[in-house]
Coordinates of C-alpha atoms (C1' of nucleotides) in Angstrom, one line a residue:
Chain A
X1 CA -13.4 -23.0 5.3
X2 CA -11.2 -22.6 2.2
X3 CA -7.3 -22.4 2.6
X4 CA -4.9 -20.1 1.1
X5 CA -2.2 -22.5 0.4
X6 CA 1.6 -21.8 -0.8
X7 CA 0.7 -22.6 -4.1
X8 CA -2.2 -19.3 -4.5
X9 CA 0.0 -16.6 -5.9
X10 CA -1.2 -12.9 -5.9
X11 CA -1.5 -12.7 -9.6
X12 CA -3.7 -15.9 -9.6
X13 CA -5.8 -14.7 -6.6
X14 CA -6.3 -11.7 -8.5
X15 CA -7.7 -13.5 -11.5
X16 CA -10.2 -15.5 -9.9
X17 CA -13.1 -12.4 -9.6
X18 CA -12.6 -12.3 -13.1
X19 CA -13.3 -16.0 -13.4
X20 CA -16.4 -16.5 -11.1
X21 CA -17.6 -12.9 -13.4
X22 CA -17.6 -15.0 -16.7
X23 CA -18.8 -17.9 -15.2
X24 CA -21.8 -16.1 -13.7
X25 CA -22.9 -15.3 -17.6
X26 CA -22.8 -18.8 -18.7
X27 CA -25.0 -19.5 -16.0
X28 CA -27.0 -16.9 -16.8
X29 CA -27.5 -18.6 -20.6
X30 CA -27.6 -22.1 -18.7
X31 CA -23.7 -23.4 -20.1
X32 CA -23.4 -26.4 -18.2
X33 CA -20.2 -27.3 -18.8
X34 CA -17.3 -24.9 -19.8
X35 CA -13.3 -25.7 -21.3
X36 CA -10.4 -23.5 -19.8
X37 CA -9.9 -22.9 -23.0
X38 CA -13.5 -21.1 -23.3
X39 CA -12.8 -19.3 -20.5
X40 CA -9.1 -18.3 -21.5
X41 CA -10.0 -16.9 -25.0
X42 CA -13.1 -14.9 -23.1
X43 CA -10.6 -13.3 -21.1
X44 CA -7.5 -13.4 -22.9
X45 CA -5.5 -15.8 -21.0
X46 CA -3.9 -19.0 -21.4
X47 CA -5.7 -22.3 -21.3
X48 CA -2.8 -23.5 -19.0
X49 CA -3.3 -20.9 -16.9
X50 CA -6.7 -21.0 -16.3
X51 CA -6.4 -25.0 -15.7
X52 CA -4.0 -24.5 -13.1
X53 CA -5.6 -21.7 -11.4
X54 CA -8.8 -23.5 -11.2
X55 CA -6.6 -26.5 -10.0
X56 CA -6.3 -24.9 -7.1
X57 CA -9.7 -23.8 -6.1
X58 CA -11.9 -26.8 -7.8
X59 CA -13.5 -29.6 -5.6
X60 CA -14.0 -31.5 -8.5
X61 CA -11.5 -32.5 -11.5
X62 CA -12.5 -31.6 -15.1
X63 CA -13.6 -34.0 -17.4
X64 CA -11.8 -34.3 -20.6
X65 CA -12.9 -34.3 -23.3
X66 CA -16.1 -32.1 -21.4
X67 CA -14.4 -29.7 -19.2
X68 CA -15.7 -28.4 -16.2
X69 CA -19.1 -28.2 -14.9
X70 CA -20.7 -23.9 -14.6
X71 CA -22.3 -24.3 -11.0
X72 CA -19.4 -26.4 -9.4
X73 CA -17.1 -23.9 -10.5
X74 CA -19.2 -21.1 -9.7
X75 CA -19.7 -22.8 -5.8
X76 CA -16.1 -23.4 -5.7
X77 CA -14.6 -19.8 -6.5
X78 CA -17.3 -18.2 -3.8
X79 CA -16.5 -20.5 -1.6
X80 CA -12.8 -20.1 -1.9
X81 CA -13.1 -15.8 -2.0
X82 CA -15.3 -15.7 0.8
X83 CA -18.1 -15.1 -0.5
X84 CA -20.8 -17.3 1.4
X85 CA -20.1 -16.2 5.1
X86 CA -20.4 -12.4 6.0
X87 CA -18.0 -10.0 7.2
X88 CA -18.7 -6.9 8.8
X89 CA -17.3 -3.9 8.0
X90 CA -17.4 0.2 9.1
X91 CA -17.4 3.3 6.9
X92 CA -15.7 6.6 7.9
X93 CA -16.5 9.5 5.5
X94 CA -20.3 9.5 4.4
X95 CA -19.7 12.2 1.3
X96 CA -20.4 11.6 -2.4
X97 CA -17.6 8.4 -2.6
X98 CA -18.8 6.8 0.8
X99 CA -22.8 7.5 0.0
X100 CA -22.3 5.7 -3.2
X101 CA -20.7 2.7 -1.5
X102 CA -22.9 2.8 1.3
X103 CA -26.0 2.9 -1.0
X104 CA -24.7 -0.6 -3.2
X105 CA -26.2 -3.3 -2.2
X106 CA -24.5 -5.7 -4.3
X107 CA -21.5 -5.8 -1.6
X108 CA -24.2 -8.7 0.2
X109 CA -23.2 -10.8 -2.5
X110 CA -19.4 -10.8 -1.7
X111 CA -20.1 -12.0 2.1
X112 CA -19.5 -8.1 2.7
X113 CA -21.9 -6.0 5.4
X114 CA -21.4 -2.5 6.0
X115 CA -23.0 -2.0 9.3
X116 CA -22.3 1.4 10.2
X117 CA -21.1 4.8 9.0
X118 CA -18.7 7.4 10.4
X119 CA -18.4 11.4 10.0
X120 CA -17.9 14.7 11.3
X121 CA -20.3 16.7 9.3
X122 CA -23.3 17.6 11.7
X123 CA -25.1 17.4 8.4
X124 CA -24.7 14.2 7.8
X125 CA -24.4 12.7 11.7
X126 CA -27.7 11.1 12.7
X127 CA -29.5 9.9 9.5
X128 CA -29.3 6.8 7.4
X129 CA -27.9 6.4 4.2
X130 CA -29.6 2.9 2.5
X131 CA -30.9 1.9 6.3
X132 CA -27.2 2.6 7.5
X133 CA -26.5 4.8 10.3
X134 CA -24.0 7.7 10.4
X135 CA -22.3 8.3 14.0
X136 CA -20.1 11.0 14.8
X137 CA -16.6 9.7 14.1
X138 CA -15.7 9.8 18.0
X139 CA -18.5 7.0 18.1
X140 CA -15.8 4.7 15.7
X141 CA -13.9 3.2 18.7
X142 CA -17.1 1.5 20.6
X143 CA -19.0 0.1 17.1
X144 CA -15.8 -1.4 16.2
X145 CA -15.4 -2.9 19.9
X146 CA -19.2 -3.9 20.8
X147 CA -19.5 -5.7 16.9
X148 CA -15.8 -6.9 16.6
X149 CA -15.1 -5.2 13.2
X150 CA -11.9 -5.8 11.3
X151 CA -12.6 -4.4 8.3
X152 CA -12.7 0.0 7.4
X153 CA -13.7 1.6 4.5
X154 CA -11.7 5.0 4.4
X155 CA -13.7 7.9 2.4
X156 CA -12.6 11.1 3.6
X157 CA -10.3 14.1 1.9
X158 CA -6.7 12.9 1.5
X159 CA -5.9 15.3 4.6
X160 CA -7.6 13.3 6.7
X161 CA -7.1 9.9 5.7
X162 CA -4.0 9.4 7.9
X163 CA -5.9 10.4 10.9
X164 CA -8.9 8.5 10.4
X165 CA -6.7 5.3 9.3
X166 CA -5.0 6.2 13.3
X167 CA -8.2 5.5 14.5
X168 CA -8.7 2.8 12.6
X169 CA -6.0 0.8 13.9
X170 CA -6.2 2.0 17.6
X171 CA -10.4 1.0 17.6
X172 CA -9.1 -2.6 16.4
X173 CA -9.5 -3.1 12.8
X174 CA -7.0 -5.1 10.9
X175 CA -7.8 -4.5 7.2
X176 CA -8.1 -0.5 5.8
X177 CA -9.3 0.0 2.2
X178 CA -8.5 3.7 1.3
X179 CA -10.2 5.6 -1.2
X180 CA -7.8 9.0 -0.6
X181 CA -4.9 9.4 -2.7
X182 CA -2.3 9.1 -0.2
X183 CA 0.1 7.0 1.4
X184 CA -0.7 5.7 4.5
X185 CA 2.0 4.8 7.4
X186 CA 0.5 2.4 9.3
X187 CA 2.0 -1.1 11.1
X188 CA 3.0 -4.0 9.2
X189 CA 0.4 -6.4 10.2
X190 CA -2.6 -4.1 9.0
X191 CA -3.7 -4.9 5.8
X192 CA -3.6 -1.9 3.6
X193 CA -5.4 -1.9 -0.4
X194 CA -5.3 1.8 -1.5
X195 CA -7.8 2.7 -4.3
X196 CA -6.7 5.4 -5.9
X197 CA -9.3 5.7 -8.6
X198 CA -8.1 8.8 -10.7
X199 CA -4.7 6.9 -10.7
X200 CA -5.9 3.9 -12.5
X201 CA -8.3 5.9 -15.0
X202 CA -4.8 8.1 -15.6
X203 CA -3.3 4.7 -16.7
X204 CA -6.4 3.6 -18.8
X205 CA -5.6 6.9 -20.6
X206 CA -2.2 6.5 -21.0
X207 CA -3.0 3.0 -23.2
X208 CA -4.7 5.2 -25.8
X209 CA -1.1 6.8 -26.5
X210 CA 1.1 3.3 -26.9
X211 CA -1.8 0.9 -27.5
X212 CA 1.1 -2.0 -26.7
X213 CA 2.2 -2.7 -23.0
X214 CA 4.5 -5.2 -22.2
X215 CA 2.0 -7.0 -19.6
Chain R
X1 CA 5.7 13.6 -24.8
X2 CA 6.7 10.7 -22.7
X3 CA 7.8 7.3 -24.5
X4 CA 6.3 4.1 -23.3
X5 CA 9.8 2.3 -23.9
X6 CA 10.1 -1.8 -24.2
X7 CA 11.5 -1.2 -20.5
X8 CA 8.1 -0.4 -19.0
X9 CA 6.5 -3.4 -17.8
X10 CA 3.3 -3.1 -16.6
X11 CA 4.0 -3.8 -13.0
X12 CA 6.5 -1.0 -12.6
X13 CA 3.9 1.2 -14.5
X14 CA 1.9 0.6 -11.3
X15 CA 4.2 1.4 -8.9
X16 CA 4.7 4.9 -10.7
X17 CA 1.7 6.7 -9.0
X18 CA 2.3 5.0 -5.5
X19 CA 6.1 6.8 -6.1
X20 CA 4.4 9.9 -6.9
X21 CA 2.0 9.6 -3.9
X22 CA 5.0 9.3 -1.3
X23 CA 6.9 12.2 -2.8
X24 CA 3.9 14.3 -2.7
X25 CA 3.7 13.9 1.4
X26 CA 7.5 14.2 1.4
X27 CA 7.2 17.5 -0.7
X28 CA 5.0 18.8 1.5
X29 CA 7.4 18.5 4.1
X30 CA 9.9 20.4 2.5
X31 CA 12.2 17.3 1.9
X32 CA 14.5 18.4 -1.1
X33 CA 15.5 15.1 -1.9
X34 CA 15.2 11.9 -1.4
X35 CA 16.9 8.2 -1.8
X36 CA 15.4 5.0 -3.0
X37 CA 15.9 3.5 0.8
X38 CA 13.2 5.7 1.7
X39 CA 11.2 5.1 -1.0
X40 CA 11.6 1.5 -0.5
X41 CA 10.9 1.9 2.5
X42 CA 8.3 4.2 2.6
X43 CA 6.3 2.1 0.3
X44 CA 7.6 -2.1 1.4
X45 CA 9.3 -2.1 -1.6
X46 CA 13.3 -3.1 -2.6
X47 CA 15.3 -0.1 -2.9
X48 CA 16.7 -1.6 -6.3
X49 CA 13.4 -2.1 -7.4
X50 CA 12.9 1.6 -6.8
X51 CA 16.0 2.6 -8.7
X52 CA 15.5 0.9 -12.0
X53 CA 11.8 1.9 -11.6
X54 CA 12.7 5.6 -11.3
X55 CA 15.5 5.1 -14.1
X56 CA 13.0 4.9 -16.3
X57 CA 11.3 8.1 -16.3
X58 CA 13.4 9.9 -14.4
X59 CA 14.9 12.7 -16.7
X60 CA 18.2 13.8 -14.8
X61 CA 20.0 11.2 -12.7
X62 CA 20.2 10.8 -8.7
X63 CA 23.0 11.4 -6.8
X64 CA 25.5 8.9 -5.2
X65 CA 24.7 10.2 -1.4
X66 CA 22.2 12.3 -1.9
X67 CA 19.7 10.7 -4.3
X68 CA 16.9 12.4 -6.2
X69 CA 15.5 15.9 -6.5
X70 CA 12.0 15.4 -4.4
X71 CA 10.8 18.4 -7.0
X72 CA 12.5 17.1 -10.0
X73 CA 11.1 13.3 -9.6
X74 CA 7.3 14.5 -9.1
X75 CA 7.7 16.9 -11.9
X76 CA 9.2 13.7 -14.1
X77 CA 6.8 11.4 -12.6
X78 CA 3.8 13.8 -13.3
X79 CA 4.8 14.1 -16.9
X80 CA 5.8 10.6 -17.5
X81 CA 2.2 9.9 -16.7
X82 CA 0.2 12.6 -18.1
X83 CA -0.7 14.5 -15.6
X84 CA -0.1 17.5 -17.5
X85 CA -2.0 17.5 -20.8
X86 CA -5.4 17.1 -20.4
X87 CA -7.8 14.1 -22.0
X88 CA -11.4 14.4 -22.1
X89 CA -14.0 11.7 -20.9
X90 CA -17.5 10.9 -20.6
X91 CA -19.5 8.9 -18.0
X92 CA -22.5 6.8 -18.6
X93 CA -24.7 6.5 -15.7
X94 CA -25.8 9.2 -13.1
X95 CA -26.6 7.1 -10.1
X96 CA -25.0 7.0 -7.0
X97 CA -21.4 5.8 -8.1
X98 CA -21.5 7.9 -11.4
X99 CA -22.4 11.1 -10.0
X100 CA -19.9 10.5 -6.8
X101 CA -17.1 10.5 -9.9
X102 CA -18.7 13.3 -11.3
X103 CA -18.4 15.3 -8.0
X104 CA -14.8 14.6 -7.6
X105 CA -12.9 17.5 -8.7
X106 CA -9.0 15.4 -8.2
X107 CA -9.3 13.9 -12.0
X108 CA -8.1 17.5 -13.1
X109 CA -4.7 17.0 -11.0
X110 CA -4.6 13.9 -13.2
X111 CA -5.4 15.3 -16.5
X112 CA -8.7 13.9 -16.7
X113 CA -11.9 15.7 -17.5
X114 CA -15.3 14.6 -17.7
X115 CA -16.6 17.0 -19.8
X116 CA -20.5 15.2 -19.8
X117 CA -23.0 12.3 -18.1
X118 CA -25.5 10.3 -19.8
X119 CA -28.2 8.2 -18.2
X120 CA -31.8 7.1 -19.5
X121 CA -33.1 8.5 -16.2
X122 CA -35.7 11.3 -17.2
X123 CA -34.8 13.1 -13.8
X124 CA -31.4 12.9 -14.1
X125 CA -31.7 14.1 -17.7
X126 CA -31.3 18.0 -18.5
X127 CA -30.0 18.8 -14.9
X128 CA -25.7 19.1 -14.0
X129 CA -23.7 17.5 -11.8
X130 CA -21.1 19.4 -10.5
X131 CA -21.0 21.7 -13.1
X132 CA -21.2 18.8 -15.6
X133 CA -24.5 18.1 -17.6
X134 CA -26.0 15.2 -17.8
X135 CA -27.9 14.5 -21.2
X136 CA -30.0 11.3 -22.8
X137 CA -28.2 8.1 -23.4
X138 CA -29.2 8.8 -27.1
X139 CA -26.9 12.1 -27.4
X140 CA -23.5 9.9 -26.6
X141 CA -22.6 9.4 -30.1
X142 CA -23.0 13.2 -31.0
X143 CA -20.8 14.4 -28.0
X144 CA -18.0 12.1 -28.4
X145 CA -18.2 12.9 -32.4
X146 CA -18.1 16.3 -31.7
X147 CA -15.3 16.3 -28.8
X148 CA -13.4 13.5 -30.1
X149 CA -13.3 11.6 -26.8
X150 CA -11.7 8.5 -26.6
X151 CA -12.0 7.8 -23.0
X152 CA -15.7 6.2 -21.1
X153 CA -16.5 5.7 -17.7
X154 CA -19.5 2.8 -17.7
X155 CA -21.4 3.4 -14.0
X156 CA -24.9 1.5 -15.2
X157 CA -26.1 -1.6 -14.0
X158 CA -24.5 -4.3 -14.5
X159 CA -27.3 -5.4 -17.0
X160 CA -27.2 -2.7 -19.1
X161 CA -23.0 -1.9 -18.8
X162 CA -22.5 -4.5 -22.1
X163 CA -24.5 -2.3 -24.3
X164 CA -23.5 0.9 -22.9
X165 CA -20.1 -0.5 -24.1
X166 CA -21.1 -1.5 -27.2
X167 CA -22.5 2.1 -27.5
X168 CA -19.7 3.4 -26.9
X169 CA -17.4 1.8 -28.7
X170 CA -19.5 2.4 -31.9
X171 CA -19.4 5.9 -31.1
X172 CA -15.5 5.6 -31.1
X173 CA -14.7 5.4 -27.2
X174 CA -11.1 3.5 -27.6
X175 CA -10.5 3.2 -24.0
X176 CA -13.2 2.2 -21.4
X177 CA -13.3 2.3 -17.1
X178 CA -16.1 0.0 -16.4
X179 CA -17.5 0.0 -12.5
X180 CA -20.1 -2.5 -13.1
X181 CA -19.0 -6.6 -12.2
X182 CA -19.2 -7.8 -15.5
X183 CA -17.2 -9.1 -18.3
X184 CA -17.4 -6.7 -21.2
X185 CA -17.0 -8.3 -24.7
X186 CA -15.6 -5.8 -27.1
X187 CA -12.8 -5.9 -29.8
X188 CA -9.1 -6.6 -29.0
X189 CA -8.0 -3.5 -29.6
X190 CA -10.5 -1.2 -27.4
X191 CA -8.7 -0.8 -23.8
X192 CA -10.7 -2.1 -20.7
X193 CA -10.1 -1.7 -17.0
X194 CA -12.8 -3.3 -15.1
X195 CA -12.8 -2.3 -11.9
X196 CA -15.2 -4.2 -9.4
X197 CA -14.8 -3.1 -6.2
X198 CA -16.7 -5.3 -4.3
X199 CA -14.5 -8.4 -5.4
X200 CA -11.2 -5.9 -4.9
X201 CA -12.9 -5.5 -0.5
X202 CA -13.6 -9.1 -0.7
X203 CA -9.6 -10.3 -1.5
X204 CA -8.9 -7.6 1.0
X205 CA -11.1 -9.0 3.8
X206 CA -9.3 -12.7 2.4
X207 CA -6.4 -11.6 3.8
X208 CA -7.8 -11.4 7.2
X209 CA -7.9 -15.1 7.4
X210 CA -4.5 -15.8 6.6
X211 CA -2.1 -12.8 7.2
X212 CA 0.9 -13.4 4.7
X213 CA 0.4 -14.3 1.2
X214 CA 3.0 -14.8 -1.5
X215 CA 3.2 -12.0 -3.3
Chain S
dT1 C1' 39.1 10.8 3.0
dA2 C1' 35.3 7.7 4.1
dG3 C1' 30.9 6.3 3.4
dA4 C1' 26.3 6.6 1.5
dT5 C1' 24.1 6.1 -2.6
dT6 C1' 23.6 5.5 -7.5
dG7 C1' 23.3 2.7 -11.9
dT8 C1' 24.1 -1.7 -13.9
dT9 C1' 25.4 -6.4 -14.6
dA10 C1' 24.7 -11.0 -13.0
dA11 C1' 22.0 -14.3 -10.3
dT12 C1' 17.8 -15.7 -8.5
dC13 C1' 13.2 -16.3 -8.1
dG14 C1' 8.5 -16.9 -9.6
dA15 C1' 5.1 -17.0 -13.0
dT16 C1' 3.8 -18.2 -17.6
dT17 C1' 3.8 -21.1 -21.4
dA18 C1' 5.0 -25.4 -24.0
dA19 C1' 4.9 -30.2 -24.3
dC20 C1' 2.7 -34.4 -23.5
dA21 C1' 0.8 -38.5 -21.3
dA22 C1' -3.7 -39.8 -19.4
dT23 C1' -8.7 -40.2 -20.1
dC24 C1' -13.4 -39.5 -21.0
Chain Z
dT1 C1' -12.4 -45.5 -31.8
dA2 C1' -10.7 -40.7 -32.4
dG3 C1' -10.3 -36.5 -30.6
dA4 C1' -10.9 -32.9 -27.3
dT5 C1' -9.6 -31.7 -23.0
dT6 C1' -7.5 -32.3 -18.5
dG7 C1' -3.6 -32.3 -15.2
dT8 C1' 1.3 -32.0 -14.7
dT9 C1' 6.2 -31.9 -15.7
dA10 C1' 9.7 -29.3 -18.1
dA11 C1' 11.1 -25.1 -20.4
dT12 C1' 10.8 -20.4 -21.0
dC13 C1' 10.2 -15.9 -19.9
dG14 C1' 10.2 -11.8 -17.2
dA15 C1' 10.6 -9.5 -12.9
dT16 C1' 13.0 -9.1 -8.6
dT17 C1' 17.0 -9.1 -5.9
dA18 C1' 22.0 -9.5 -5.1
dA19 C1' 26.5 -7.9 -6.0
dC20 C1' 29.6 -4.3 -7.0
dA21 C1' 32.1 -0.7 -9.3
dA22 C1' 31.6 4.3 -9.9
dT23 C1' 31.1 8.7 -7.6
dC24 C1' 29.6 12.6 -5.1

DNA sequence: TAGATTGTTAATCGATTAACAATC
DNA sequence: TAGATTGTTAATCGATTAACAATC
């Protein structure tokens, strides 16, 4: 469908959730047309910016003088992030962290479907958590085969997170989003996002010392 | 303490806590020191990159053919970044997310502390979490007075996250971690990390599609 | 000593912003 | 029409990388 071309750089990429988020609340107070410079002083960017970003995601050129219209705009960023065709993904570590996730239902709207979870807690092994099922973790390699999944959610203690991310990789998966605080060694051509929440709430905090940051 | 200096841009203030991350695993393996090389390439990174990174908080120098003090640079690192004096925070929103934060006892390696919960859920209300109680929405402004937090951690809805915010701010929250996938509005000098993790899966799952992306 | 590694200056690269013609 | 706004080229800015002398 959409195509990353050379032009998409990581920073804009990164800045288009952010986008399709303000957009959706226009829409919400039925804005039908909206200026990059609306958009750039609601989020604290440059009008230039935001024109070339959309640029490269729009179907349809602005109109000056007008701008750009909500719902074309709002099609065109799902589109381009994925969000209109599904992808499955699995779950390994079904505590408090991988619960929560497990129990969002929200992630339906990003084209994201977590079809199974994985633990080694008895406990936990054989219920459902939000209609999904927890399998023993040695149960990871044939879910991820029979349903083709590319995509792992990583939940456990940091001790275990290398191991599990192993597992990962051998069963077939291609993508690993890790909630553990750790580093993970794994081969080049897996895709590797590390969420290391306390991290980024310790560098919220450190803002309230120096309130300004070179960006 | 530490000095955010005009040096610190925010991009190497990110790297800091992968750094820390990676010396942590080599600490644990005894490793006394270590060179940017393997930090580079530990981590995909330039070994320059590394070096002017770690010049910048690093409080005694490396050494030509050795490199760096594993123990000195975490203990640096650690500091540089807070990890040693303590900040308080609250959390708004006892649901699945919120009380999976609450639960998580790694915050204190990072100086964090959520020292209370609020919700408008009468079962929630009156009961703890982890050892942390969770009191009316109404109660906010009280607490923070009375503790003098500047730090909030919005888990509601994302229909009710702006005017939890707005709460907060009034109550005089400076800095705010917002889990909900909205845009917050709130004045320019009140810090805000959104951090919507179902768009962060969804450019992570993007990758899948087209393996290398400019960075 | 020789060689690995640091710290730093200079060069490159990429991203952001400014300037401006086109146009609705 | 006049003016707001777009799309794009050129200029600026900042971050990354290369080059290299210093040194343990």
């Amino acid at each position: 469908m959409q195509e990353q071309n050379s032009e998409m750089s990581k920073a804009t990429l990164n800045r288009l959730p952010s986008y399709l988020r303000y957009l959706y609340q226009l829409d919400k107070k039925n804005v039908p047309t909206v200026s990059s410079t609306t958009i750039a002083n609601g989020l604290g960017l440059n009008p230039v910016q935001v024109r070339k970003d959309i640029a490269l995601v729009a179907s349809v050129a602005g109109k000056p003088k007008t701008g750009y219209a909500t719902k074309d705009l709002i099609a065109d960023l799902e589109g381009y992030l994925g969000y209109n065709n599904t992808r499955d993904a699995v779950l390994v570590g079904a505590g408090g962290l991988g619960r929560a996730i497990l129990g969002y239902d929200g992630f339906r709207n990003y084209g994201l479907n977590i079809v199974a979870a994985f633990d080694v807690n008895e406990d936990a092994i054989g219920k459902e958590v939000n209609g999904k099922p927890v399998y023993h973790l040695d149960n990871l390699d044939s879910v991820v085969n029979r349903f083709k999944i590319q995509l792992g959610i990583i939940c456990v203690p940091s001790v275990a997170a290398q191991s599990v991310a192993d597992k990962m990789v051998k069963a077939g998966i291609r993508a690993i989003w890790c909630f553990a605080p750790v580093h993970l060694s794994l081969p080049p051509d897996i895709a590797v996002k590390g969420e290391d929440l306390a991290a980024s709430l310790a560098l919220l905090s450190m803002q309230l010392k120096t309130s300004s940051l070179s960006e």
